Short mmCIF file of C-alpha atoms in Angstrom, two decimals:
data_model
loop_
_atom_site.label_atom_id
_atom_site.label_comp_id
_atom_site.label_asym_id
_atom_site.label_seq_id
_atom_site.Cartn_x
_atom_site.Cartn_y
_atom_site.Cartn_z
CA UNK B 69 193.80 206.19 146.34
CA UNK B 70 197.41 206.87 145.99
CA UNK B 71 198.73 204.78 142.30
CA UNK B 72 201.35 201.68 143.01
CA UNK B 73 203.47 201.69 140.01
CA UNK B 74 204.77 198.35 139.65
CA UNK B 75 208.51 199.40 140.84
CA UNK B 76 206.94 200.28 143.92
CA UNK B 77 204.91 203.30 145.37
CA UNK B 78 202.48 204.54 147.82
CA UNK B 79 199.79 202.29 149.72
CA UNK B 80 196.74 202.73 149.72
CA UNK B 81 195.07 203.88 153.36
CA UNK B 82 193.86 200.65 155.66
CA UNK B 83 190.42 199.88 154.99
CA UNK B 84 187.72 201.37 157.52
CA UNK B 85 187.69 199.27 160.97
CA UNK B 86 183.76 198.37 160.34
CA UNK B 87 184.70 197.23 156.94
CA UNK B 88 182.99 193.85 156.92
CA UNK B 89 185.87 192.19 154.65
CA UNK B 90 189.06 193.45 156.40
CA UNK B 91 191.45 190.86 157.16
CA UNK B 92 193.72 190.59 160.42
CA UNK B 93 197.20 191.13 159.93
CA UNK B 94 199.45 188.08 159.39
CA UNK B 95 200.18 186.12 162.65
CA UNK B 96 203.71 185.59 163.43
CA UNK B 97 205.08 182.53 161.65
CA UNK B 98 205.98 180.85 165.06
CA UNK B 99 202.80 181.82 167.14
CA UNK B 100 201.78 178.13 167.26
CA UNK B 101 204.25 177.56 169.48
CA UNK B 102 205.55 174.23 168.02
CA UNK B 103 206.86 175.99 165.06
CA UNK B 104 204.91 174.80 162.17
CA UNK B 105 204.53 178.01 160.50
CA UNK B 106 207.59 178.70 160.40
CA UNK B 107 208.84 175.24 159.03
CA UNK B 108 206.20 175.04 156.17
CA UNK B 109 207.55 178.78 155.00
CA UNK B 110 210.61 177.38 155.09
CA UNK B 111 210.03 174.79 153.08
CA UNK B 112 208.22 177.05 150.49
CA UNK B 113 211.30 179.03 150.18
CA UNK B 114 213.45 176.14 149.26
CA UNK B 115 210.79 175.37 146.58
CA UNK B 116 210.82 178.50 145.18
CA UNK B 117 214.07 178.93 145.25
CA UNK B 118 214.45 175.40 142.67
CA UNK B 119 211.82 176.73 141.07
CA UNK B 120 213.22 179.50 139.76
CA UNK B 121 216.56 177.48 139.38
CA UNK B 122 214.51 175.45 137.21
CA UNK B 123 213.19 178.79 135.12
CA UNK B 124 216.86 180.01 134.87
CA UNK B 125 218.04 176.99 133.28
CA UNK B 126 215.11 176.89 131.11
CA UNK B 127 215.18 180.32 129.82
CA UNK B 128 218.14 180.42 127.96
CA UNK B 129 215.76 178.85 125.56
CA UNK B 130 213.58 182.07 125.38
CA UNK B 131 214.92 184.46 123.01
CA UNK B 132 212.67 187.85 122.27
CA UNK B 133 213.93 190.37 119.68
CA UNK B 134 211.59 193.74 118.10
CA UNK B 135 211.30 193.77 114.16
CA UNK B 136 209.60 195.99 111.66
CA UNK B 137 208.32 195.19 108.56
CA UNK B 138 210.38 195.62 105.35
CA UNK B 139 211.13 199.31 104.74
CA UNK B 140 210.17 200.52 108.39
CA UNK B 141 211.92 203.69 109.23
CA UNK B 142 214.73 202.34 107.61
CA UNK B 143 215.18 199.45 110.25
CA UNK B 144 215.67 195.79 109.65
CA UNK B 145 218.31 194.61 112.43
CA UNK B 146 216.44 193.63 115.28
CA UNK B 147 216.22 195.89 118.43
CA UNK B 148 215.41 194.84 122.79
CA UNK B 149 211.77 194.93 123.20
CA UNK B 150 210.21 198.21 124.40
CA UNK B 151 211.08 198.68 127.91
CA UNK B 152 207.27 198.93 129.43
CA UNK B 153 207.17 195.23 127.95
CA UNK B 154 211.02 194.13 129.15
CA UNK B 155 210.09 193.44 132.27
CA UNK B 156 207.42 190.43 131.05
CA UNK B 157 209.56 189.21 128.75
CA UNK B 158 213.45 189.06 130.47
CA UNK B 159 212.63 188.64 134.33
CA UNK B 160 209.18 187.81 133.64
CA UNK B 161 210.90 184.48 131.87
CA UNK B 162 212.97 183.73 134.94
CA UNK B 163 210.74 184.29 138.51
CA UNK B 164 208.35 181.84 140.09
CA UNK B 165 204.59 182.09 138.72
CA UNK B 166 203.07 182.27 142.08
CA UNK B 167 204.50 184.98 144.52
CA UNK B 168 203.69 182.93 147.54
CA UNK B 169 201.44 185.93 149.14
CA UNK B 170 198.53 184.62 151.72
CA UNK B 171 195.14 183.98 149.94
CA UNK B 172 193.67 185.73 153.29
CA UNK B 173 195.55 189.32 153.29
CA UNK B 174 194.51 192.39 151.50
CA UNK B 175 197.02 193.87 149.82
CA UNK B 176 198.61 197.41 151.63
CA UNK B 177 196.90 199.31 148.30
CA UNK B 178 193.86 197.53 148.21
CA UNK B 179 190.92 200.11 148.72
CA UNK B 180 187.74 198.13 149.38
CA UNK B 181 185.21 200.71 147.65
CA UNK B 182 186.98 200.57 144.47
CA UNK B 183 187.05 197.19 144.36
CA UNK B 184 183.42 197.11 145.29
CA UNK B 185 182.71 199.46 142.17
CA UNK B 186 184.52 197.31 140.39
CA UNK B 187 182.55 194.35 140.90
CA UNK B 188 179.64 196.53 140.03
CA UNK B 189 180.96 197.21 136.54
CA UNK B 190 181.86 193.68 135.63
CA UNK B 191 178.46 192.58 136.78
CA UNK B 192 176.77 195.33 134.79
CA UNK B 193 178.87 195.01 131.60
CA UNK B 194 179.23 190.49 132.12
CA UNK B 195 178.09 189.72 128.43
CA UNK B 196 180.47 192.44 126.63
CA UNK B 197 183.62 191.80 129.10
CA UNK B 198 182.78 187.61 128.34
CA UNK B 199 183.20 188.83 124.25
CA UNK B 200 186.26 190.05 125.04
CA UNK B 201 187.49 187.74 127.00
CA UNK B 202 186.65 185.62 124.49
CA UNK B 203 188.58 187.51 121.42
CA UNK B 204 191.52 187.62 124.06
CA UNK B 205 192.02 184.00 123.93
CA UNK B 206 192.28 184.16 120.54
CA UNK B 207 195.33 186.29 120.47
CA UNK B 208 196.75 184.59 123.33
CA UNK B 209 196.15 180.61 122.13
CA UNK B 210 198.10 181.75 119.25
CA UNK B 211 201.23 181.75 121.36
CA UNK B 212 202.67 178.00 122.04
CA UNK B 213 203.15 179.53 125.28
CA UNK B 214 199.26 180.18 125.79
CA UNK B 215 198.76 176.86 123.63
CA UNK B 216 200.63 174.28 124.83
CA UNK B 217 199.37 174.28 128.41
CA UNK B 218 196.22 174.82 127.82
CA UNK B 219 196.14 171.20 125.45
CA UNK B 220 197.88 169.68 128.07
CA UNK B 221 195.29 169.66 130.66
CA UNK B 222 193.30 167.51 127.90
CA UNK B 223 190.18 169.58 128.77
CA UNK B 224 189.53 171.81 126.19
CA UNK B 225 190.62 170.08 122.69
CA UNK B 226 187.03 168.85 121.79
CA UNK B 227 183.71 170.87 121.96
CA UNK B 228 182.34 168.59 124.98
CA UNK B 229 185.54 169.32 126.82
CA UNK B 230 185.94 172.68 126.09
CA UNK B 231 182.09 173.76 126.47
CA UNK B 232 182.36 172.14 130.27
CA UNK B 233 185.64 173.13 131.40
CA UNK B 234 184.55 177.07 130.39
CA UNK B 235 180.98 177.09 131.70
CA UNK B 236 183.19 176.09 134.87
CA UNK B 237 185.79 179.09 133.85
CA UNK B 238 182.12 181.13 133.72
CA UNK B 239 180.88 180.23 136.92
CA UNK B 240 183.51 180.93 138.82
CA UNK B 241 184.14 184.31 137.16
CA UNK B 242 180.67 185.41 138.45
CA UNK B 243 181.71 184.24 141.66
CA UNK B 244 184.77 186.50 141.74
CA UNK B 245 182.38 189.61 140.59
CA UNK B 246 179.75 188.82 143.51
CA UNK B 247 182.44 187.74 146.41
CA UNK B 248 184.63 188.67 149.05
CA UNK B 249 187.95 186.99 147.61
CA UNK B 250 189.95 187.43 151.16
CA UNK B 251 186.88 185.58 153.16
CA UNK B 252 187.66 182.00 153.07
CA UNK B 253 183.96 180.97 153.44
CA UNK B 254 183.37 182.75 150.27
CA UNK B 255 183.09 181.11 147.18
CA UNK B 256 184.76 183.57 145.45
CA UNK B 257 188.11 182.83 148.00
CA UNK B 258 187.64 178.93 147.23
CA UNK B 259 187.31 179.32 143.47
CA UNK B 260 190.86 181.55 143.54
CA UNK B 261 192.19 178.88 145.94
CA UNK B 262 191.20 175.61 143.31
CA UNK B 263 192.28 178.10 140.72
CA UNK B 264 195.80 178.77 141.31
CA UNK B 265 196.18 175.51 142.99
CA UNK B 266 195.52 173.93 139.24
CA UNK B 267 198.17 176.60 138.19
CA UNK B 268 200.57 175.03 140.29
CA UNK B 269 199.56 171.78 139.41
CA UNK B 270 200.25 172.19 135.55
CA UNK B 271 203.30 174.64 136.41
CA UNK B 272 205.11 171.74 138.15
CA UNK B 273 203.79 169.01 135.70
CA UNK B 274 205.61 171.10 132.70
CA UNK B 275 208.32 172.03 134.38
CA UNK B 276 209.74 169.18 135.48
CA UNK B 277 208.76 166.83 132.52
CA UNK B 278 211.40 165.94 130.58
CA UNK B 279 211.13 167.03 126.01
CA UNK B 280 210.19 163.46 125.39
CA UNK B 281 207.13 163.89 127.65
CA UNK B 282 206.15 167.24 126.91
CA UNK B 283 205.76 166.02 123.29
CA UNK B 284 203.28 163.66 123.77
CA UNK B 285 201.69 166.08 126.63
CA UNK B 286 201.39 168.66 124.29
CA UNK B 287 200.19 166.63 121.11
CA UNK B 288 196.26 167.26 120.68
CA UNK B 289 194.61 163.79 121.93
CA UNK B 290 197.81 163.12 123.65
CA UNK B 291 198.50 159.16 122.39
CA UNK B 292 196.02 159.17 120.30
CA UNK B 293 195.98 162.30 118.28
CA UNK B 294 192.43 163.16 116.96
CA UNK B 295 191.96 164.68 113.69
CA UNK B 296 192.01 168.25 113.48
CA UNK B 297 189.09 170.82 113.54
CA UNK B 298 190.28 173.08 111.02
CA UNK B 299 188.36 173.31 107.51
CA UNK B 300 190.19 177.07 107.21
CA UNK B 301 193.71 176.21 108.45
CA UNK B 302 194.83 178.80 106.17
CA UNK B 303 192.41 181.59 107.08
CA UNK B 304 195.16 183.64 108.25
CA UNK B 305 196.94 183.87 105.53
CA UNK B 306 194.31 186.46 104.10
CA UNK B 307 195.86 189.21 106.65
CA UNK B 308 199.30 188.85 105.38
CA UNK B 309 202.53 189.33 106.88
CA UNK B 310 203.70 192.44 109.03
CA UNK B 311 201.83 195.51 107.97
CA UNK B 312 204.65 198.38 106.96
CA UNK B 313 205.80 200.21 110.06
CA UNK B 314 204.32 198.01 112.41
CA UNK B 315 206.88 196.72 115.04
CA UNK B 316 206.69 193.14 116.38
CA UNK B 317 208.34 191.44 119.64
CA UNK B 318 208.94 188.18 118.47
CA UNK B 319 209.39 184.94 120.93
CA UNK B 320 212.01 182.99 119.77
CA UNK B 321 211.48 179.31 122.58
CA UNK B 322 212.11 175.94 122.67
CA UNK B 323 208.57 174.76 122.47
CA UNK B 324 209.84 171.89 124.71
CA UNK B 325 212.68 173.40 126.96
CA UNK B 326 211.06 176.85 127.85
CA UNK B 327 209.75 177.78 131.34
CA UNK B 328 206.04 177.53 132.06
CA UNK B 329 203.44 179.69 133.66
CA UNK B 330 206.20 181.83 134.72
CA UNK B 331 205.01 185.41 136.86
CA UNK B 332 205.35 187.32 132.76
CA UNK B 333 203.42 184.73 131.25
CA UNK B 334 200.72 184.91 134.69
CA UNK B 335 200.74 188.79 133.70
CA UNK B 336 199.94 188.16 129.99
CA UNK B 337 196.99 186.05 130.92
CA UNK B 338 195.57 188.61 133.66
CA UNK B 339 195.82 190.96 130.68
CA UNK B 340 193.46 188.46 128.86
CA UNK B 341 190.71 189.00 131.10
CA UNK B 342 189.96 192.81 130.87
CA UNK B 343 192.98 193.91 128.23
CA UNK B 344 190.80 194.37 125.03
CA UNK B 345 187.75 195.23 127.20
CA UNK B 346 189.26 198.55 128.70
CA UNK B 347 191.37 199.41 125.55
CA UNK B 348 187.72 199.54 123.19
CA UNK B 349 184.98 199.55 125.12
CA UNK B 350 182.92 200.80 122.65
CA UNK B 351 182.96 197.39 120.42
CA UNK B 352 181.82 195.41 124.34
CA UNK B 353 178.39 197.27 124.68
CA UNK B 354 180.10 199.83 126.92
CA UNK B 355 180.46 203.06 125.23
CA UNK B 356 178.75 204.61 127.55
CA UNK B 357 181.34 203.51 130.65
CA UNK B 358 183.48 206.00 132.05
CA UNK B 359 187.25 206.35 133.11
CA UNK B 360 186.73 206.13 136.50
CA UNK B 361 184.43 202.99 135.88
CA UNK B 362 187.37 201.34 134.07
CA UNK B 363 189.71 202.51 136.66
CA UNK B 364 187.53 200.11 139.53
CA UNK B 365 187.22 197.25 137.02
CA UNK B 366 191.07 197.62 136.40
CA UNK B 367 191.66 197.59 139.87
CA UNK B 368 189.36 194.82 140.61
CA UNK B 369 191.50 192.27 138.71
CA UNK B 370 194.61 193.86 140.59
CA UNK B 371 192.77 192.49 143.50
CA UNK B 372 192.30 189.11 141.68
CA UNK B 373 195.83 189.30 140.23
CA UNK B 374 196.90 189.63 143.84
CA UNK B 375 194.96 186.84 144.82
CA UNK B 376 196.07 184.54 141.97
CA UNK B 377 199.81 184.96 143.20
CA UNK B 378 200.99 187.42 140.79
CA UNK B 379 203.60 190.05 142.26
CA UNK B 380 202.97 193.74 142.44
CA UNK B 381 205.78 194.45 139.84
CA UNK B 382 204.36 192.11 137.27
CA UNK B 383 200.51 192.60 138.11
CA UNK B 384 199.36 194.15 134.73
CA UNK B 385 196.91 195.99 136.36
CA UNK B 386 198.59 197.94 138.80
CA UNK B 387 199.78 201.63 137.63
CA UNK B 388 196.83 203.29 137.14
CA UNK B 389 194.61 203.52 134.76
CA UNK B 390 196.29 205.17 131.60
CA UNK B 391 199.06 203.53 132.17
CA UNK B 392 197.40 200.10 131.64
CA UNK B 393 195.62 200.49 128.91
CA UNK B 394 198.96 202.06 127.58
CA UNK B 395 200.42 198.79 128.34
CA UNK B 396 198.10 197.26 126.71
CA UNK B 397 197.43 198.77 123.71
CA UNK B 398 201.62 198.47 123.09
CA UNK B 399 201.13 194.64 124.23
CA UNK B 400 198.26 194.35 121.10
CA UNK B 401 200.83 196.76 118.47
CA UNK B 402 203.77 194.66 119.28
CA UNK B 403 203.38 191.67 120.16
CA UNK B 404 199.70 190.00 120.15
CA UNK B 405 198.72 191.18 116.54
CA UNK B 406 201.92 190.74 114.86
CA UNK B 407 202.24 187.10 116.37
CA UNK B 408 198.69 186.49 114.93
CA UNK B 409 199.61 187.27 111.46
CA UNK B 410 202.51 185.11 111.77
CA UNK B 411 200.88 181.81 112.99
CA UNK B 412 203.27 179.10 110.63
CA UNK B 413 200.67 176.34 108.93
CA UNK B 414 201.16 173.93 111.78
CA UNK B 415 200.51 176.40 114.61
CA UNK B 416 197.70 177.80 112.87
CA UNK B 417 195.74 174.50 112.43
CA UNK B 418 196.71 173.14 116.02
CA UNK B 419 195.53 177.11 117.10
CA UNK B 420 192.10 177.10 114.85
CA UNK B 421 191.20 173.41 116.05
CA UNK B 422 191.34 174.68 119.96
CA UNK B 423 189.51 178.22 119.31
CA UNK B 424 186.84 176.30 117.32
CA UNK B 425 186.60 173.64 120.34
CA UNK B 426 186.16 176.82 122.85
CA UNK B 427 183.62 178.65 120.65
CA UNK B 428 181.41 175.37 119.85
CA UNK B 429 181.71 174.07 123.22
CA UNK B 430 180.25 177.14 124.69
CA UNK B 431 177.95 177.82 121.63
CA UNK B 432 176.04 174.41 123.76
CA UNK B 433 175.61 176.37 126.35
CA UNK B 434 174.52 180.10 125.00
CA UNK B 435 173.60 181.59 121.43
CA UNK B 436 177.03 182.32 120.20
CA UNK B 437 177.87 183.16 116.21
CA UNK B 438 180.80 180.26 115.11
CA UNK B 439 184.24 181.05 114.89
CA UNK B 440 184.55 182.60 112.12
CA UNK B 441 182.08 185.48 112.90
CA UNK B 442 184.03 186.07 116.28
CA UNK B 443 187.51 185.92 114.46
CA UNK B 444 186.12 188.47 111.70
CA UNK B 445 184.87 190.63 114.55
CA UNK B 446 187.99 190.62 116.44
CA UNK B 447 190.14 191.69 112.92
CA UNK B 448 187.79 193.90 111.75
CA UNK B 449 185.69 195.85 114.18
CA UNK B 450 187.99 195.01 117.05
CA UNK B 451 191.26 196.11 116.25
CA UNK B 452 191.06 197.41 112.51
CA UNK B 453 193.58 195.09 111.05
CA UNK B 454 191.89 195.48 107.66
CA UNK B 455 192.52 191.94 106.32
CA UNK B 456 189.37 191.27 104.08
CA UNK B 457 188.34 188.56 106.35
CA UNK B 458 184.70 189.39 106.43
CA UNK B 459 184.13 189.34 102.80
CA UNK B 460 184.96 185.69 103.06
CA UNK B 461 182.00 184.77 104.81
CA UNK B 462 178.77 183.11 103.89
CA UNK B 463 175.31 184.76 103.47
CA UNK B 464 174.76 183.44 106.87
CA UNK B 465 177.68 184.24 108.79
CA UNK B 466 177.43 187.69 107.36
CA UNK B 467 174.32 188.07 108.81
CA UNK B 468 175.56 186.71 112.20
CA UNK B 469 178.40 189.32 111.93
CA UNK B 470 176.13 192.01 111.49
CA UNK B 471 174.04 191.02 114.01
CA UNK B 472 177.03 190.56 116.56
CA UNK B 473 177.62 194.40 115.35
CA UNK B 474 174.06 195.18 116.25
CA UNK B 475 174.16 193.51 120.24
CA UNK B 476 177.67 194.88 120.92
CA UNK B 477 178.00 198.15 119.36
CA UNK B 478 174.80 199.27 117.63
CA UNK B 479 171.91 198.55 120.25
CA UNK B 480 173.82 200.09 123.05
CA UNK B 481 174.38 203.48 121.52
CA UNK B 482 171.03 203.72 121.56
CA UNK B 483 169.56 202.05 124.01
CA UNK B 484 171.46 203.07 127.69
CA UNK B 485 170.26 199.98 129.68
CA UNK B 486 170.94 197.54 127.22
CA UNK B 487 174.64 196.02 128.34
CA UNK B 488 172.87 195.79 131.37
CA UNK B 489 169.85 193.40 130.05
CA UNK B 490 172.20 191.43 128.12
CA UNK B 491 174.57 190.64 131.30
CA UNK B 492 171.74 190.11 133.58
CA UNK B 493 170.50 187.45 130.90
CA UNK B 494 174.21 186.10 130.81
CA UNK B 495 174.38 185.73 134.18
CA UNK B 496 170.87 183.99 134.53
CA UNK B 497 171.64 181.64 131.30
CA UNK B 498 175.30 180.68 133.01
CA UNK B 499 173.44 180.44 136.66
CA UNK B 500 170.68 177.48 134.75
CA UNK B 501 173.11 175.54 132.64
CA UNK B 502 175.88 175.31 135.76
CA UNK B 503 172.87 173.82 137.91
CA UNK B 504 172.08 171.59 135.15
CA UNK B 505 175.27 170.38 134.17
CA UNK B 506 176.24 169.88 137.98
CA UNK B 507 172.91 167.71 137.98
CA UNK B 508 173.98 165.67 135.17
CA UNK B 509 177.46 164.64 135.43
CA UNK B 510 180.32 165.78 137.84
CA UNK B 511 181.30 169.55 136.32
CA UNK B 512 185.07 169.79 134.87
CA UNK B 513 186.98 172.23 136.56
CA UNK B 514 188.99 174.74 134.51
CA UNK B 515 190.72 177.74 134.58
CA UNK B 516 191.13 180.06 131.05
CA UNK B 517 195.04 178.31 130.54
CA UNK B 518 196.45 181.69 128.12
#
């Protein structure tokens, strides 16, 4: 199919006519003949248009400058970001996180056997794309802006929580890799409708609360702050600062004043969900996967990117393939892995206390290795940073990391089928504990909050 850059480009050709998921085009916005339609878009365009009011006054409180470290080609005065990132970070700041498009139309570049290949490969490669995933909130809850929602919802700042809201997160993932998303008796469409619907929800609530309120809202037990879970709130400091050479888009916000869940900050967490996976496979139990494999997973989340309101000219996965993973890998160089290495003392113990939450909560409901061994993984094997982390560990951990080496990069070079095994087991595990948590107690919705 013909790429769509995200300035625009070519559509993709209508689906075949005995496609069974093609959608009808959109009906007239007056063909009920009382003119509903046509008031309730109406309406929406007044509320997007104080929305992004709203974002414009609040983004005068978003600053974003590039830096090098000390003797970097000679540079220390501070420089625009790169321009494949601009758009994220100056419009990005100031347009309306949902892009208003109906939940029941295909895209004009949607191409239905891609997409259907694409679902394929996220089935077949669940357990290494959850890792990922996994390692991706990592980088991204060390941004207030991935943060501060996300303890907010008061959902995910204790292991019970955290372990409920993402077995929910799980669940409806594997609904979105087994669905129709534009069939609204699928679950797949109903998940992405709850989904951004909660987006909205915590959109407006931050928004339009005033400093006073967003303190408390974004204060870890809310009223009643809880002690931290954070024996290693200094476990950063091992990597250092900025590595020599290494540039870094820095986000300069009023924690308080700044927009929320903005259409950049929508694209940043799309990138969450597939970013690392496509940029190493090799380190997800995939190094067997091929471009044009990546290329239908890619465009699968531009499908669910679509569906999750994001606009074609901030959907991180549209362009193609190369130039994704370009994006990405400049998104990781300049701004995710710098920002980790500068987490302040506060940030890093309020950013350790949620990733430990995520990572024990879900360790109740599969086998998982404790923080540490996931945070050494993602340094080391990951993304290279060389920052001695490992040798930190315990007898035991160390084992657990080397074990984690063994299941995700060790095992499936020699062994073809094994990402395979491991997914369908993921799958099976997630299938058993959703049934019996739903059995037990009403199940927390969530959504991964970057």
């Amino acid at each position: 199919m013909p790429e769509l850059l995200p300035g625009g480009g070519a559509e993709a050709d209508e689906a075949p006519d005995d496609f069974p998921w093609a959608s009808p085009a959109p009906a007239p916005l007056d063909d009920d003949g009382d003119g509903r339609l046509a008031r309730a878009e109406r309406l929406r365009l007044q509320a997007t248009a104080l929305e992004r009011a709203t974002l414009q006054r609040r983004a005068k409180y978003v600053h974003l400058e590039l830096e090098y470290g000390v003797g970097a080609r000679g540079r220390s005065t501070p420089e625009p970001p790169p321009p494949e990132l601009r758009l994220y970070s100056s419009e990005g700041y100031t347009t309306p996180g949902d892009s208003g498009a109906p939940q029941n139309v295909r895209p004009a570049w949607f191409d239905a056997d891609l997409f259907l290949e694409g679902q394929r490969v996220a089935r077949e490669n669940h357990a290494g794309i959850a890792e990922a995933e996994m390692l991706s909130l990592f980088l991204l809850l060390a941004f207030p802006a991935g943060l501060d929602p996300l303890v907010a919802t008061g959902r995910s700042d204790s292991p019970e929580t955290a372990g409920r809201r993402y077995l929910s997160t799980s669940r409806r993932l594997v609904s979105w890799y087994t669905s129709d998303p534009f069939d609204p008796r699928s679950e797949a469409h109903r998940n992405l409708v709850a989904v951004r619907g909660m987006h909205a929800q915590v959109r407006r609530a931050c928004n339009e609360a005033s400093p006073e309120e967003l303190a408390i809202k974004f204060t870890i037990g809310k009223d009643k702050p809880r002690p931290l879970t954070c024996p290693r709130s200094t476990l950063l400091d091992q990597s250092g600062g900025l590595v020599d050479g290494l540039p870094a888009v820095k986000v300069r916000a009023d924690r308080y004043r700044r927009p929320f869940l903005t259409q950049g900050e929508m694209a940043i967490t799309q990138w969450g969900f597939f970013g690392l996976f496509i940029t190493k496979p090799q380190v997800f139990a995939a190094p067997r996967v091929t471009p044009g494999e990546l290329a239908a997973l890619v465009h699968m989340w531009a499908v669910l990117g679509y569906c999750l309101g994001i606009e074609d000219r901030f959907n991180w996965a549209l362009g193609g393939l190369d130039a994704v993973q370009r994006r990405s890998e400049l998104y990781l160089r300049t701004v995710a892995v710098p920002n980790l290495r500068l987490l302040g003392q506060d940030g890093s113990a309020c950013w350790e206390h949620m990733c430990r939450c995520m990572v024990d909560g879900m360790s109740r409901f599969a086998p998982l290795a404790g923080f540490d061994v996931h945070l050494a993984y993602l340094t080391e094997d990951v993304l290279g940073l060389g920052t001695g982390l490992a040798k930190t560990l315990s007898w035991r951990q160390t084992f657990q990391l080397w074990r984690l080496r063994a299941l995700l990069q060790y095992l499936p070079r020699w062994l073809p089928s094994w990402g395979r095994w491991m997914s369908r087991g993921l799958h099976h595990l997630l299938v058993a504990k959703a049934m019996q948590a739903a059995a037990e107690e009403d199940p927390v919705d969530g959504v991964p909050a970057h």
